[in-house]
PDB file of C-alpha atoms in Angstrom:
ATOM      1  CA  UNK A 652     114.076  47.571 -96.480  1.00 51.00           C
ATOM      2  CA  UNK A 653     111.314  46.228 -98.737  1.00 63.00           C
ATOM      3  CA  UNK A 654     108.750  48.717 -97.463  1.00 76.00           C
ATOM      4  CA  UNK A 655     111.177  51.598 -98.052  1.00 74.00           C
ATOM      5  CA  UNK A 656     111.613  50.506-101.664  1.00 74.00           C
ATOM      6  CA  UNK A 657     107.812  50.286-102.022  1.00 84.00           C
ATOM      7  CA  UNK A 658     107.431  53.792-100.562  1.00 85.00           C
ATOM      8  CA  UNK A 659     110.033  55.146-102.966  1.00 83.00           C
ATOM      9  CA  UNK A 660     108.321  53.468-105.922  1.00 85.00           C
ATOM     10  CA  UNK A 661     104.944  54.811-104.792  1.00 89.00           C
ATOM     11  CA  UNK A 662     106.381  58.301-104.458  1.00 87.00           C
ATOM     12  CA  UNK A 663     107.914  58.107-107.930  1.00 86.00           C
ATOM     13  CA  UNK A 664     104.589  56.920-109.350  1.00 90.00           C
ATOM     14  CA  UNK A 665     102.673  59.699-107.614  1.00 90.00           C
ATOM     15  CA  UNK A 666     104.984  62.378-109.028  1.00 88.00           C
ATOM     16  CA  UNK A 667     104.800  60.813-112.487  1.00 87.00           C
ATOM     17  CA  UNK A 668     101.004  61.108-112.309  1.00 89.00           C
ATOM     18  CA  UNK A 669     101.290  64.735-111.182  1.00 85.00           C
ATOM     19  CA  UNK A 670     103.765  65.387-113.986  1.00 82.00           C
ATOM     20  CA  UNK A 671     101.338  63.958-116.531  1.00 84.00           C
ATOM     21  CA  UNK A 672      98.546  66.076-115.065  1.00 84.00           C
ATOM     22  CA  UNK A 673     100.712  69.187-115.274  1.00 79.00           C
ATOM     23  CA  UNK A 674     101.587  68.397-118.885  1.00 78.00           C
ATOM     24  CA  UNK A 675      97.896  67.918-119.716  1.00 81.00           C
ATOM     25  CA  UNK A 676      97.037  71.242-118.084  1.00 77.00           C
ATOM     26  CA  UNK A 677      94.881  69.571-115.425  1.00 83.00           C
ATOM     27  CA  UNK A 678      97.146  70.454-112.513  1.00 81.00           C
ATOM     28  CA  UNK A 679      97.367  74.122-111.614  1.00 80.00           C
ATOM     29  CA  UNK A 680      99.964  75.418-109.196  1.00 80.00           C
ATOM     30  CA  UNK A 681      99.931  79.040-108.068  1.00 78.00           C
ATOM     31  CA  UNK A 682     103.039  80.847-109.322  1.00 71.00           C
ATOM     32  CA  UNK A 683     104.389  81.709-105.871  1.00 80.00           C
ATOM     33  CA  UNK A 684     103.879  78.185-104.607  1.00 85.00           C
ATOM     34  CA  UNK A 685     105.617  76.611-107.605  1.00 84.00           C
ATOM     35  CA  UNK A 686     108.559  78.979-107.235  1.00 85.00           C
ATOM     36  CA  UNK A 687     108.937  78.299-103.499  1.00 89.00           C
ATOM     37  CA  UNK A 688     108.630  74.543-103.976  1.00 90.00           C
ATOM     38  CA  UNK A 689     111.266  74.612-106.707  1.00 90.00           C
ATOM     39  CA  UNK A 690     113.650  76.581-104.487  1.00 91.00           C
ATOM     40  CA  UNK A 691     113.200  74.142-101.595  1.00 93.00           C
ATOM     41  CA  UNK A 692     113.699  71.170-103.919  1.00 94.00           C
ATOM     42  CA  UNK A 693     116.889  72.688-105.351  1.00 94.00           C
ATOM     43  CA  UNK A 694     118.300  73.299-101.869  1.00 95.00           C
ATOM     44  CA  UNK A 695     117.393  69.774-100.762  1.00 96.00           C
ATOM     45  CA  UNK A 696     119.044  68.274-103.845  1.00 96.00           C
ATOM     46  CA  UNK A 697     122.241  70.193-103.086  1.00 96.00           C
ATOM     47  CA  UNK A 698     122.147  68.824 -99.529  1.00 97.00           C
ATOM     48  CA  UNK A 699     121.544  65.241-100.680  1.00 96.00           C
ATOM     49  CA  UNK A 700     124.310  65.514-103.295  1.00 96.00           C
ATOM     50  CA  UNK A 701     126.670  66.637-100.541  1.00 96.00           C
ATOM     51  CA  UNK A 702     125.603  63.620 -98.475  1.00 95.00           C
ATOM     52  CA  UNK A 703     126.229  61.305-101.454  1.00 94.00           C
ATOM     53  CA  UNK A 704     129.759  62.698-101.785  1.00 93.00           C
ATOM     54  CA  UNK A 705     130.335  62.116 -98.068  1.00 92.00           C
ATOM     55  CA  UNK A 706     129.389  58.427 -98.237  1.00 90.00           C
ATOM     56  CA  UNK A 707     132.764  57.713 -99.800  1.00 86.00           C
ATOM     57  CA  UNK A 708     134.409  58.860 -96.558  1.00 87.00           C
ATOM     58  CA  UNK A 709     132.218  56.983 -94.069  1.00 86.00           C
ATOM     59  CA  UNK A 710     134.285  53.826 -93.937  1.00 87.00           C
ATOM     60  CA  UNK A 711     137.992  53.184 -94.249  1.00 87.00           C
ATOM     61  CA  UNK A 712     138.190  49.428 -94.788  1.00 85.00           C
ATOM     62  CA  UNK A 713     141.893  49.368 -93.861  1.00 87.00           C
ATOM     63  CA  UNK A 714     141.151  50.914 -90.460  1.00 89.00           C
ATOM     64  CA  UNK A 715     139.585  47.659 -89.239  1.00 87.00           C
ATOM     65  CA  UNK A 716     142.879  45.826 -89.192  1.00 89.00           C
ATOM     66  CA  UNK A 717     144.444  42.922 -91.020  1.00 90.00           C
ATOM     67  CA  UNK A 718     142.567  39.977 -89.549  1.00 93.00           C
ATOM     68  CA  UNK A 719     140.223  38.324 -92.037  1.00 93.00           C
ATOM     69  CA  UNK A 720     137.213  38.970 -89.789  1.00 93.00           C
ATOM     70  CA  UNK A 721     138.172  42.641 -89.370  1.00 92.00           C
ATOM     71  CA  UNK A 722     138.656  43.062 -93.116  1.00 91.00           C
ATOM     72  CA  UNK A 723     135.300  41.374 -93.792  1.00 93.00           C
ATOM     73  CA  UNK A 724     133.585  43.646 -91.278  1.00 92.00           C
ATOM     74  CA  UNK A 725     135.136  46.718 -92.910  1.00 91.00           C
ATOM     75  CA  UNK A 726     134.038  45.529 -96.342  1.00 91.00           C
ATOM     76  CA  UNK A 727     130.503  44.930 -95.052  1.00 93.00           C
ATOM     77  CA  UNK A 728     130.266  48.475 -93.670  1.00 91.00           C
ATOM     78  CA  UNK A 729     131.692  49.830 -96.916  1.00 91.00           C
ATOM     79  CA  UNK A 730     128.979  48.006 -98.894  1.00 91.00           C
ATOM     80  CA  UNK A 731     126.289  49.381 -96.578  1.00 92.00           C
ATOM     81  CA  UNK A 732     127.612  52.909 -96.912  1.00 91.00           C
ATOM     82  CA  UNK A 733     128.824  53.134-100.490  1.00 87.00           C
ATOM     83  CA  UNK A 734     129.195  50.244-102.886  1.00 89.00           C
ATOM     84  CA  UNK A 735     126.255  47.912-102.301  1.00 86.00           C
ATOM     85  CA  UNK A 736     123.166  47.953-104.502  1.00 87.00           C
ATOM     86  CA  UNK A 737     121.108  49.016-101.445  1.00 88.00           C
ATOM     87  CA  UNK A 738     123.761  51.248 -99.934  1.00 92.00           C
ATOM     88  CA  UNK A 739     123.206  54.652 -98.404  1.00 93.00           C
ATOM     89  CA  UNK A 740     124.681  56.211-101.553  1.00 94.00           C
ATOM     90  CA  UNK A 741     122.134  54.412-103.750  1.00 93.00           C
ATOM     91  CA  UNK A 742     119.201  55.357-101.503  1.00 92.00           C
ATOM     92  CA  UNK A 743     120.263  59.003-101.453  1.00 94.00           C
ATOM     93  CA  UNK A 744     120.606  58.965-105.245  1.00 94.00           C
ATOM     94  CA  UNK A 745     117.095  57.525-105.560  1.00 93.00           C
ATOM     95  CA  UNK A 746     115.745  60.299-103.356  1.00 93.00           C
ATOM     96  CA  UNK A 747     117.446  62.844-105.604  1.00 95.00           C
ATOM     97  CA  UNK A 748     115.655  61.263-108.576  1.00 93.00           C
ATOM     98  CA  UNK A 749     112.282  61.708-106.847  1.00 92.00           C
ATOM     99  CA  UNK A 750     113.019  65.339-106.084  1.00 94.00           C
ATOM    100  CA  UNK A 751     114.171  65.956-109.673  1.00 92.00           C
ATOM    101  CA  UNK A 752     110.840  64.520-110.801  1.00 90.00           C
ATOM    102  CA  UNK A 753     109.091  66.897-108.413  1.00 89.00           C
ATOM    103  CA  UNK A 754     111.035  69.793-109.907  1.00 89.00           C
ATOM    104  CA  UNK A 755     109.986  68.724-113.405  1.00 86.00           C
ATOM    105  CA  UNK A 756     106.365  69.294-112.358  1.00 86.00           C
ATOM    106  CA  UNK A 757     107.198  72.813-111.192  1.00 84.00           C
ATOM    107  CA  UNK A 758     109.375  73.467-114.260  1.00 80.00           C
ATOM    108  CA  UNK A 759     106.459  72.668-116.555  1.00 76.00           C
ATOM    109  CA  UNK A 760     104.553  75.418-114.823  1.00 70.00           C
ATOM    110  CA  UNK A 761     107.421  77.878-115.370  1.00 67.00           C
ATOM    111  CA  UNK A 762     107.731  76.875-119.041  1.00 62.00           C
ATOM    112  CA  UNK A 763     103.998  77.275-119.602  1.00 60.00           C
ATOM    113  CA  UNK A 764     103.895  80.599-117.739  1.00 60.00           C
ATOM    114  CA  UNK A 765     106.836  81.908-119.788  1.00 58.00           C
ATOM    115  CA  UNK A 766     105.161  80.821-123.029  1.00 55.00           C
ATOM    116  CA  UNK A 767     101.921  82.530-121.967  1.00 60.00           C
ATOM    117  CA  UNK A 768     103.859  85.689-121.093  1.00 59.00           C
ATOM    118  CA  UNK A 769     105.537  85.679-124.515  1.00 62.00           C
ATOM    119  CA  UNK A 770     102.165  85.233-126.266  1.00 66.00           C
ATOM    120  CA  UNK A 771     100.681  88.082-124.236  1.00 65.00           C
ATOM    121  CA  UNK A 772     103.642  90.338-125.027  1.00 60.00           C
ATOM    122  CA  UNK A 773     103.311  89.536-128.734  1.00 63.00           C
ATOM    123  CA  UNK A 774      99.578  90.272-128.623  1.00 62.00           C
ATOM    124  CA  UNK A 775     100.179  93.616-126.907  1.00 65.00           C
ATOM    125  CA  UNK A 776     102.908  94.466-129.412  1.00 65.00           C
ATOM    126  CA  UNK A 777     100.609  93.555-132.330  1.00 60.00           C
ATOM    127  CA  UNK A 778      97.817  95.699-130.872  1.00 66.00           C
ATOM    128  CA  UNK A 779     100.191  98.611-130.272  1.00 61.00           C
ATOM    129  CA  UNK A 780     101.475  98.393-133.855  1.00 67.00           C
ATOM    130  CA  UNK A 781      97.898  98.263-135.123  1.00 64.00           C
ATOM    131  CA  UNK A 782      96.952 101.373-133.133  1.00 68.00           C
ATOM    132  CA  UNK A 783      99.915 103.272-134.524  1.00 60.00           C
ATOM    133  CA  UNK A 784      98.835 102.697-138.149  1.00 59.00           C
TER     134      UNK A 784
END
């Protein structure tokens, strides 16, 4: 599991760097690409959120019986699926965080494009008003 945590941390770091580059105006993403990537990310987040909700139903601790060993086994599976600090629920939530970071890179592009569109519209309006005078 250590290498998975390292991969997740590396992925988070990579998207933080890309986010900083996007904020600095160094990273350029074509409009269509950014839009498609954002749509795919949003759909994937919905899917992962559904999976997170389902983790609560993976294990019924009481279904293992009343023997101490059966109860302990049920509790172990419940920790793996839902309540442990390295559970499936936690890992899925961490993946959602990475994808939200990815979306923030694309959102910066949308915000900047919208701002540029507003500036262009204002410039055209100013020119049109000037021509009418």
